[in-house]
Short mmCIF file of C-alpha atoms in Angstrom, two decimals:
data_model
loop_
_atom_site.label_atom_id
_atom_site.label_comp_id
_atom_site.label_asym_id
_atom_site.label_seq_id
_atom_site.Cartn_x
_atom_site.Cartn_y
_atom_site.Cartn_z
CA MET A 1 -0.05 0.23 0.02
CA HIS A 2 3.07 2.41 0.59
CA CYS A 3 4.32 1.97 -2.89
CA VAL A 4 0.77 2.90 -4.25
CA LYS A 5 0.62 5.96 -2.09
CA LEU A 6 4.08 7.06 -3.78
CA LEU A 7 2.27 7.46 -7.08
CA GLY A 8 -0.12 9.76 -5.58
CA GLN A 9 -2.21 9.92 -2.40
CA ARG A 10 -5.44 10.78 -4.24
CA LEU A 11 -7.30 9.61 -7.31
CA MET A 12 -7.83 12.24 -10.11
CA ALA A 13 -10.84 10.60 -11.78
CA ARG A 14 -14.49 11.36 -10.09
CA ASP A 15 -16.21 8.62 -11.90
CA PHE A 16 -16.03 5.52 -10.09
CA ASP A 17 -15.08 3.37 -13.37
CA ARG A 18 -12.25 5.80 -14.14
CA GLN A 19 -11.24 5.46 -10.45
CA VAL A 20 -10.96 1.54 -11.04
CA ALA A 21 -8.95 2.08 -14.16
CA GLU A 22 -6.68 4.57 -12.58
CA LEU A 23 -5.77 2.27 -9.86
CA GLN A 24 -5.35 -0.78 -12.65
CA VAL A 25 -2.63 1.59 -14.14
CA ARG A 26 -0.72 2.29 -11.07
CA ILE A 27 -0.56 -1.42 -10.15
CA VAL A 28 0.81 -2.19 -13.77
CA VAL A 29 3.37 0.54 -13.36
CA LEU A 30 3.96 -1.04 -9.80
CA ASN A 31 4.27 -4.62 -11.10
CA GLY A 32 6.39 -3.59 -14.05
CA TYR A 33 8.93 -1.97 -11.53
CA THR A 34 9.01 -5.18 -9.56
CA ALA A 35 9.73 -7.25 -12.67
CA LEU A 36 12.67 -5.12 -13.52
CA GLY A 37 14.15 -5.59 -9.93
CA ILE A 38 13.95 -9.38 -10.01
CA PRO A 39 17.25 -10.88 -10.79
CA VAL A 40 17.71 -13.40 -13.53
CA THR A 41 19.71 -16.48 -12.36
CA GLU A 42 21.46 -18.69 -14.78
CA ALA A 43 23.11 -21.99 -13.81
CA VAL A 44 26.97 -22.18 -14.52
CA GLY A 45 28.88 -25.10 -15.11
#
């Protein structure tokens, strides 16, 4: 929840459906950053 709040404390949209879409976009952005931070391990040998 802390990371979601880093992208903004408030929702800009007034309509409920647009608020849902706005939150979904924030989640996609956070998942993208998480995917970038996961190391790729390869077997050596």
